[in-house]
CSV table of C-alpha atoms in Angstrom, one decimal:
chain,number,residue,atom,x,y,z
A,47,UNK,CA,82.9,68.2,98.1
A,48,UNK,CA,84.2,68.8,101.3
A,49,UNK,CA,83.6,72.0,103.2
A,50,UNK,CA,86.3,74.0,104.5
A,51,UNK,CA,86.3,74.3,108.2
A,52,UNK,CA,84.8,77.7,109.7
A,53,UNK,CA,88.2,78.7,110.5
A,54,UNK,CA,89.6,79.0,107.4
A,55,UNK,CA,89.7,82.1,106.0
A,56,UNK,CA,91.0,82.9,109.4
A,57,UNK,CA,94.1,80.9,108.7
A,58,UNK,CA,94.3,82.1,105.3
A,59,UNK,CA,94.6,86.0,106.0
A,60,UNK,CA,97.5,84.7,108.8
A,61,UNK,CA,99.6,82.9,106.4
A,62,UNK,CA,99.4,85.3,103.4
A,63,UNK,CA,100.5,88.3,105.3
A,64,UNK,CA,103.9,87.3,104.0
A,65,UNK,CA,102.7,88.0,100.3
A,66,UNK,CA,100.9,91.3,101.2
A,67,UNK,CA,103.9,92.5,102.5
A,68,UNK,CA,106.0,91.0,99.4
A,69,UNK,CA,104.0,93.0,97.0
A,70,UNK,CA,103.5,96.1,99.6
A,71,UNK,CA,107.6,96.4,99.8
A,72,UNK,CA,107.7,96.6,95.6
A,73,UNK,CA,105.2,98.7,95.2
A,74,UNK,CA,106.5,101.6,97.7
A,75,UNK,CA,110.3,101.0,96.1
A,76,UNK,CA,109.2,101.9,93.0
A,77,UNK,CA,106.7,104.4,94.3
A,78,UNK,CA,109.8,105.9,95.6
A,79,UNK,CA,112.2,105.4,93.0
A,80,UNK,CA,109.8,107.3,90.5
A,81,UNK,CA,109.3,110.2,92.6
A,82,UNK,CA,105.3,109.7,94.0
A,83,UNK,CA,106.1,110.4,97.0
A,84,UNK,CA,108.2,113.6,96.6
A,85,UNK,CA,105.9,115.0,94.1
A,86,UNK,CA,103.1,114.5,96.5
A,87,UNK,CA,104.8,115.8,99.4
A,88,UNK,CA,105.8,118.8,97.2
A,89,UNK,CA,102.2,119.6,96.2
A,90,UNK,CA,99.9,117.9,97.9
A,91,UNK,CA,96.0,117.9,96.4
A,92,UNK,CA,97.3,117.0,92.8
A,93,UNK,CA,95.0,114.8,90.7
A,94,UNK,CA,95.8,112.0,88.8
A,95,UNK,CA,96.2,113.2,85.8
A,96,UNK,CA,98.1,116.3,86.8
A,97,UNK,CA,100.8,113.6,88.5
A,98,UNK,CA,101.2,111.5,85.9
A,99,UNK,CA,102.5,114.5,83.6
A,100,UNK,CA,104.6,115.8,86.5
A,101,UNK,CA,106.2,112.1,86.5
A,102,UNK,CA,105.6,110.9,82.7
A,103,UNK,CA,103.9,107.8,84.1
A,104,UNK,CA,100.9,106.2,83.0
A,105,UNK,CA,97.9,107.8,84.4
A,106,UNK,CA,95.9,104.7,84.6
A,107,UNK,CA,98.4,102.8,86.2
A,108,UNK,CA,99.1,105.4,88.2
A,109,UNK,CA,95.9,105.7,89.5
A,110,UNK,CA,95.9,101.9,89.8
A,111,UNK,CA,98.9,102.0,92.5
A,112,UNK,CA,97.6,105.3,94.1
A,113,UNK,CA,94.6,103.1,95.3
A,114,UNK,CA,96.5,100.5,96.2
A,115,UNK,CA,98.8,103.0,98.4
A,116,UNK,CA,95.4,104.6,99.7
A,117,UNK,CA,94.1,101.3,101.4
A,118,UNK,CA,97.6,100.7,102.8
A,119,UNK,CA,97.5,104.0,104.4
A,120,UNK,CA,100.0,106.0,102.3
A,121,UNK,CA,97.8,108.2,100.5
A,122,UNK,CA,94.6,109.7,100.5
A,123,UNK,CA,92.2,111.2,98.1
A,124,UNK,CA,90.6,114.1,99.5
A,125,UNK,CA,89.8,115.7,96.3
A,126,UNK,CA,93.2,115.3,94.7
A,127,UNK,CA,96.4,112.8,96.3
A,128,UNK,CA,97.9,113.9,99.7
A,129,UNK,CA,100.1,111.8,101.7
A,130,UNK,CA,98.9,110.3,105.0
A,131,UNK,CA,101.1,110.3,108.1
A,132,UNK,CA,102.7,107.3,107.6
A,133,UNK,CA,103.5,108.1,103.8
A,134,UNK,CA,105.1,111.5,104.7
A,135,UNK,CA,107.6,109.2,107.2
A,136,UNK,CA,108.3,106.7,104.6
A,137,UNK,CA,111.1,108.8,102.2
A,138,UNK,CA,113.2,108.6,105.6
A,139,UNK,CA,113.8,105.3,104.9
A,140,UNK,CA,114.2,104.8,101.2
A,141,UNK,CA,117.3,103.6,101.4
A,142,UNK,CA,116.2,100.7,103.0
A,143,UNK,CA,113.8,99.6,99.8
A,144,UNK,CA,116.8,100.7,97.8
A,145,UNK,CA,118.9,98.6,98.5
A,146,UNK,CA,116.8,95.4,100.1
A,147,UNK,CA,114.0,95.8,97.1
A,148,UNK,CA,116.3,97.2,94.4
A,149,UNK,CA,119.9,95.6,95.2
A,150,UNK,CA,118.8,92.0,96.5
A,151,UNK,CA,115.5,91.7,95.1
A,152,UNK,CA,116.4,89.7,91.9
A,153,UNK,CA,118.6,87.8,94.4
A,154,UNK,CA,115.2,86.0,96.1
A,155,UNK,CA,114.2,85.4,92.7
A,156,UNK,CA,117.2,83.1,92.3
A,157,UNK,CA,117.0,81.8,95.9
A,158,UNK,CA,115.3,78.1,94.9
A,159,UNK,CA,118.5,77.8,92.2
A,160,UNK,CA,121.4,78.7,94.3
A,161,UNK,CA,120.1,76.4,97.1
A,162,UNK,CA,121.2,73.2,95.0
A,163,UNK,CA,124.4,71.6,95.5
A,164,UNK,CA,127.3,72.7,93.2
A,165,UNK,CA,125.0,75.9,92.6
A,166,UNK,CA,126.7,79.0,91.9
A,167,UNK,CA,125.9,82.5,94.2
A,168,UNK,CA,123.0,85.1,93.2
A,169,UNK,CA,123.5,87.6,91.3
A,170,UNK,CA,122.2,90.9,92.4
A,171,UNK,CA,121.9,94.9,91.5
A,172,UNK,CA,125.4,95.8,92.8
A,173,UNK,CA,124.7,99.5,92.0
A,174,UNK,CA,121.1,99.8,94.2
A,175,UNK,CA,122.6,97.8,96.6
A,176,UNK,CA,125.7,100.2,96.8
A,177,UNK,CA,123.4,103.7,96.8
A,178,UNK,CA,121.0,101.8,99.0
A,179,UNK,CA,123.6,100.7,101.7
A,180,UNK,CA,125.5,104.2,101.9
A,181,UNK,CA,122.2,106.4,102.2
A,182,UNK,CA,121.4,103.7,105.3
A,183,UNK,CA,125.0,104.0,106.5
A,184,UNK,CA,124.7,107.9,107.2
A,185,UNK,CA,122.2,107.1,109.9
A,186,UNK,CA,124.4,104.5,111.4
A,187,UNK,CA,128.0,103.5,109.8
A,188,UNK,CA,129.0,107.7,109.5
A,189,UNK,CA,128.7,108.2,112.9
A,190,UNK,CA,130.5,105.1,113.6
A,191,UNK,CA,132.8,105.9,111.4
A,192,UNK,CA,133.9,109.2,112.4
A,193,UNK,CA,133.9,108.4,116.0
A,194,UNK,CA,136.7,105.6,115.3
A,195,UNK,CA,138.6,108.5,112.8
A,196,UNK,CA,138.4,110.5,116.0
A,197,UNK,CA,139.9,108.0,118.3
A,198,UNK,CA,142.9,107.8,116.7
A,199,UNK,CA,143.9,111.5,118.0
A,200,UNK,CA,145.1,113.2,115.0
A,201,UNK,CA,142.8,114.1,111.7
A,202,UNK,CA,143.8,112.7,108.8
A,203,UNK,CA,144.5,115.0,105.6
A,204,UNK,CA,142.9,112.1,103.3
A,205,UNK,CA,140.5,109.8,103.8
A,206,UNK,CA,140.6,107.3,101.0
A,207,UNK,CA,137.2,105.3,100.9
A,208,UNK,CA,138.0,101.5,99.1
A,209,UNK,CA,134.6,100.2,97.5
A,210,UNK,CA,132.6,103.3,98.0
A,211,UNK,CA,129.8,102.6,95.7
A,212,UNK,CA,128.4,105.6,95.2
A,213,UNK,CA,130.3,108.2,96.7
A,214,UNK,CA,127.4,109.4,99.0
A,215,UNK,CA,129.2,107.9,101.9
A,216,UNK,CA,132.7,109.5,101.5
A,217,UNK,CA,130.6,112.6,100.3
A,218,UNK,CA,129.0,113.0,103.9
A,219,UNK,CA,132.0,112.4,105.5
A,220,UNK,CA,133.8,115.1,103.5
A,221,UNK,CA,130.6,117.5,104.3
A,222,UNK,CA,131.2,117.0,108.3
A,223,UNK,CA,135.2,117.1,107.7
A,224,UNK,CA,135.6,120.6,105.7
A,225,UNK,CA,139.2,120.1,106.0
A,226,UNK,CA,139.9,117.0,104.7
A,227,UNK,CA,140.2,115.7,100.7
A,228,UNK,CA,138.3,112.1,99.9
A,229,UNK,CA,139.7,109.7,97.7
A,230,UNK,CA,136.6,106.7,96.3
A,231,UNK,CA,138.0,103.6,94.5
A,232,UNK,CA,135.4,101.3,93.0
A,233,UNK,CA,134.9,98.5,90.5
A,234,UNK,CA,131.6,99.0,89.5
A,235,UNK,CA,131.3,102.0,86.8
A,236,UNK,CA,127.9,102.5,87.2
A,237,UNK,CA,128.6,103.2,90.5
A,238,UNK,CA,131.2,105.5,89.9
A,239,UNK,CA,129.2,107.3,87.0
A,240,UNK,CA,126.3,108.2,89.8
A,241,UNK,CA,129.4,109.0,92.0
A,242,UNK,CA,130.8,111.6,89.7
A,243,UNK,CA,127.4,113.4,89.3
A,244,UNK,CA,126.8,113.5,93.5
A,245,UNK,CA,130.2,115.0,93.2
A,246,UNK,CA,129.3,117.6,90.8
A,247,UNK,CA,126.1,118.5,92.4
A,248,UNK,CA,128.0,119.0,96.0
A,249,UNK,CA,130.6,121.0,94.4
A,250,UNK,CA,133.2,118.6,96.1
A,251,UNK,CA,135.3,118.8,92.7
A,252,UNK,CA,138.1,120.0,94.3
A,253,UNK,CA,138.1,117.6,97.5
A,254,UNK,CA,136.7,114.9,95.9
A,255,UNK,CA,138.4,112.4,93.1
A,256,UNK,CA,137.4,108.8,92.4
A,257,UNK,CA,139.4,106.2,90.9
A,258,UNK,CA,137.5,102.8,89.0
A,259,UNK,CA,139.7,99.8,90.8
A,260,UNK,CA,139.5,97.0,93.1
A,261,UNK,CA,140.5,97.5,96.6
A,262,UNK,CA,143.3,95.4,96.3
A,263,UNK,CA,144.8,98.1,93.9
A,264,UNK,CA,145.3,100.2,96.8
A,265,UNK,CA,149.0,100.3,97.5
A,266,UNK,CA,149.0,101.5,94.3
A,267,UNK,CA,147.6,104.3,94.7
A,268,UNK,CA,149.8,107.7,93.9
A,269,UNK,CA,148.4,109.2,97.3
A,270,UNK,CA,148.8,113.2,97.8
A,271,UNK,CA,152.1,113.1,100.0
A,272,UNK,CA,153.2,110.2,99.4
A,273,UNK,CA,150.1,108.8,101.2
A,274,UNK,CA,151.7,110.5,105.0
A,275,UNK,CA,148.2,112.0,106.6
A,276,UNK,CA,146.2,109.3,104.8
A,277,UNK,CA,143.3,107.4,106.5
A,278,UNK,CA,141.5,104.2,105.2
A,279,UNK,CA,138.1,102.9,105.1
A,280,UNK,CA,136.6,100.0,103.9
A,281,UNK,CA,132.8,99.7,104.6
A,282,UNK,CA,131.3,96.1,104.3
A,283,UNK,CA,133.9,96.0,101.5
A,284,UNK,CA,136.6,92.9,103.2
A,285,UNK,CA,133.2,90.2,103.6
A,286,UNK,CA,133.4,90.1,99.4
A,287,UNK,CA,137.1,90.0,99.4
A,288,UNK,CA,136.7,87.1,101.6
A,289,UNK,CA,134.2,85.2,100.2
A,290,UNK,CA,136.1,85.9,96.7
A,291,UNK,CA,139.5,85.6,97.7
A,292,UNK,CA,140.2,84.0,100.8
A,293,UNK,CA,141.1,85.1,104.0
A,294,UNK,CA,144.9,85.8,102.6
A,295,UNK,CA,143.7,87.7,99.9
A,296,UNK,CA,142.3,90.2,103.2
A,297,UNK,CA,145.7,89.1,104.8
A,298,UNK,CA,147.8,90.5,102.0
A,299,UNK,CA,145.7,93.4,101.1
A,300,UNK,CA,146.3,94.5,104.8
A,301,UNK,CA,149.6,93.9,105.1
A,302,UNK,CA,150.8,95.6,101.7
A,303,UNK,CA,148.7,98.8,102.4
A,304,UNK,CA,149.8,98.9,106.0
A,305,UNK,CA,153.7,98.4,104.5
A,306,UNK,CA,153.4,100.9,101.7
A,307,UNK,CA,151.7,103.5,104.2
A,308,UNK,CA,152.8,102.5,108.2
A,309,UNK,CA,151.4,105.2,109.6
A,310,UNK,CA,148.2,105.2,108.3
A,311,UNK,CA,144.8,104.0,110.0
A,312,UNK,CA,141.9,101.9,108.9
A,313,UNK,CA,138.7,102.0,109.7
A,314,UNK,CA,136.7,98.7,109.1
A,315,UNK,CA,132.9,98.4,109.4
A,316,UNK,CA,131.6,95.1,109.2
A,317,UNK,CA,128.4,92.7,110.4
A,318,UNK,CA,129.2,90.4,113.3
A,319,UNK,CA,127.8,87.5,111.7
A,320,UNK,CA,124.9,86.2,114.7
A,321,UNK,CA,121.9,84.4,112.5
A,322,UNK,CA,121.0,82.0,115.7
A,323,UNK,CA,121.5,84.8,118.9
A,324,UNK,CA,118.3,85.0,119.9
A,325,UNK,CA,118.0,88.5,119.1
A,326,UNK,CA,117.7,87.8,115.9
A,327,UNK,CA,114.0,86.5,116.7
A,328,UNK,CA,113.0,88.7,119.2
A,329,UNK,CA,114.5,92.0,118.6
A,330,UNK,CA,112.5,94.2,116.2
A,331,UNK,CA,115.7,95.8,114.0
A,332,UNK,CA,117.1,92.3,113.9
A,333,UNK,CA,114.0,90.5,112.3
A,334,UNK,CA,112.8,93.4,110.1
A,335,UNK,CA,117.0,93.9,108.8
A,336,UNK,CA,119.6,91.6,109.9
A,337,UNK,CA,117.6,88.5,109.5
A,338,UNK,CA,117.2,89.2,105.6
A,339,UNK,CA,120.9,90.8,105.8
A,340,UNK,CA,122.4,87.5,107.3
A,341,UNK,CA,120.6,85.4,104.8
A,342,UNK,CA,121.4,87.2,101.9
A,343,UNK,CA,125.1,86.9,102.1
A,344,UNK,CA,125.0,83.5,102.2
A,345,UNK,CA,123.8,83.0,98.5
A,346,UNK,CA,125.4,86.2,96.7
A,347,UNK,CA,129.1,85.9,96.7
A,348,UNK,CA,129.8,87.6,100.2
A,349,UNK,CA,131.2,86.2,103.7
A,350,UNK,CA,130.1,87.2,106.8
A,351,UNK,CA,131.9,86.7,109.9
A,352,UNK,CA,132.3,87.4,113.4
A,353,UNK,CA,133.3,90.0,115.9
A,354,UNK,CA,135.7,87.7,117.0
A,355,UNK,CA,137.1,86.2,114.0
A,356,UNK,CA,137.9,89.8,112.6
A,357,UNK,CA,139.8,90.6,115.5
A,358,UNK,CA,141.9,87.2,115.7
A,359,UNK,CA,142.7,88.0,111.6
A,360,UNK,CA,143.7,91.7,112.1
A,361,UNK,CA,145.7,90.4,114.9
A,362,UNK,CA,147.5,87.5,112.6
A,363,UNK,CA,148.0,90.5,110.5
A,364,UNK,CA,150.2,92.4,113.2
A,365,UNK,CA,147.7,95.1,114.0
A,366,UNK,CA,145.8,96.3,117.0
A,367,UNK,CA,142.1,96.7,116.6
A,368,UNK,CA,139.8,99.4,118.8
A,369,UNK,CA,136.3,98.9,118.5
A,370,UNK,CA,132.9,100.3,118.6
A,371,UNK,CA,129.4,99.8,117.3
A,372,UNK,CA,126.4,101.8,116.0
A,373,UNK,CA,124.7,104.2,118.0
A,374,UNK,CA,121.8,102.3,120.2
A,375,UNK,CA,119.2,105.2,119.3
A,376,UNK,CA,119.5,103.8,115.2
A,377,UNK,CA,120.6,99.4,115.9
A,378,UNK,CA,120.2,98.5,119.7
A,379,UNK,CA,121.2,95.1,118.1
A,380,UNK,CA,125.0,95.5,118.4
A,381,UNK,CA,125.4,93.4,115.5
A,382,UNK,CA,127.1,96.1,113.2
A,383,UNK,CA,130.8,96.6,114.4
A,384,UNK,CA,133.9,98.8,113.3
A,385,UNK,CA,137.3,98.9,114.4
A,386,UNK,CA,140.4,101.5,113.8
A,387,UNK,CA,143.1,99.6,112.9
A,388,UNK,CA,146.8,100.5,113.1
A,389,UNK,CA,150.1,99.0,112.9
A,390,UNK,CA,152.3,99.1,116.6
């Protein structure tokens, strides 16, 4: 038998760092998801047993995973669990694992099927990917957002969110706007089920309704006033009416809201779609998010495009486009961009 050469193991640990980190990300989404780290960081020193009750979990798996957090640094057993440094940091970012590891993680398992021609796209978790995508967005897309709503010069009275997933978006944008009343339309009912109960637990009843539609039902919409002091957003919502519909089915969704309400303004928040600018392999926000991001909406049923192709469309459409992008501090990258659109 031949003997492996002394460098092997070497070249082993290098090359399966990959599957450390597949297994690391699953483990800390569901850690996460069940509540470990919140119970922890709410009493810190529990045992075991005692945290399995709190949670109704298993305790020997439990313990099972609390050892395998404790030698990747999340946890510690000093007597009972505590949370290290880095596992006190890592609920900051659970909306990341939410949606990534929850949304698109039964998408990778698909990826060696969709890859074969006449294939059809991966499916994913459209409700984790929702909730996961709006708790990221209130790092980055709110204040985009809002800073394009406050371009336009005058506040609208209603801001009428089209595919809002979860409501936690439009619900933070009605928190920072006490003044104005939020309209959500979504497909997805388990979205909008988890949307009414956010609602509830704000106390945004009043402000706050959400209607179970497509966006291209929007000129429908019986709209307080008629729709005059009405605002739009769509938030990574047009990419899946354009990979589903075609770019006239965007077109027409455009022109019929902007005829139905001419006055109104739309803010748009999409990806500029740059998989080979070389920031993509150098920059650390780029390879640790939009790498994945790019990659995944070329196999679920989503299309990504380009700064400049959205503004030659909106342009086709008759409307003038500002634009902006994220706050440097949160995505240096550039690569997420919004625009306030408005008819002349």
């Amino acid at each position: 038998m031949k003997r492996p050469p002394p460098d092997y193991e070497r070249r082993a640990i290098e090359h399966i760092q990959p599957i450390r980190h597949f297994f690391l990300a699953s483990v800390l989404h569901h850690a996460l998801r069940l509540g470990v780290f919140g119970a922890l960081e709410d009493a810190p020193g529990t045992g075991t047993a005692a945290l399995a009750d709190r949670l109704g979990l298993d305790e020997r798996r439990l313990g099972a995973v609390l050892l395998y957090l404790q030698n990747e640094d999340y946890v510690l057993d000093d007597g009972g669990w505590s949370l290290t440094g880095k596992g006190r940091d890592l609920p900051t970012f659970a909306a990341w694992y939410q949606m990534l590891v929850g949304g698109y993680g039964v998408t990778f398992q698909q990826l060696g099927d969709v890859l074969r021609r006449g294939a059809g796209y991966a499916g994913r978790d459209a409700t984790q990917v929702g909730a996961g995508s709006t708790g990221i967005g209130v790092t980055d897309t709110l204040p985009l957002a809002l800073e394009l709503l406050d371009s336009a010069g005058t506040e609208p009275s209603t801001l009428v969110d089209l595919g809002c997933g979860d409501g936690a978006f439009l619900i933070e944008i009605l928190k920072r706007r006490p003044g104005l009343r939020g309209i959500g339309v979504e497909p997805n009912p388990g979205s909008v089920e988890r949307a009414l109960e956010l609602r509830a637990r704000h106390g945004l009843e009043d402000r706050l309704e959400f209607v179970t539609a497509t966006a291209a039902d929007v000129a429908k919409l019986d709209l307080p006033d008629g729709g005059r002091g009405a605002a739009f957003l769509t938030a990574f919502v047009l990419q899946e009416m354009l990979e589903q519909g075609g770019e006239d089915a965007v077109r027409d969704l455009l022109a019929a809201t902007f005829d139905a309400f001419p006055d109104t303004r739309w803010v748009v928040v999409e990806m500029d779609y740059q998989p080979d600018s070389p920031l993509v392999s150098t920059h650390g926000m780029a390879k640790a998010f939009h790498n994945p991001y790019f990659l995944i909406h070329t196999i679920t049923e989503q299309r990504l495009e380009t700064s400049a192709w959205w503004r030659a469309l909106f342009a086709r459409a008759g409307l003038t486009a500002a634009a902006a992008t994220t706050d440097p501090r949160v995505d240096s990258t550039g690569f997420e961009i919004g625009f306030l659109l408005s008819r002349p």
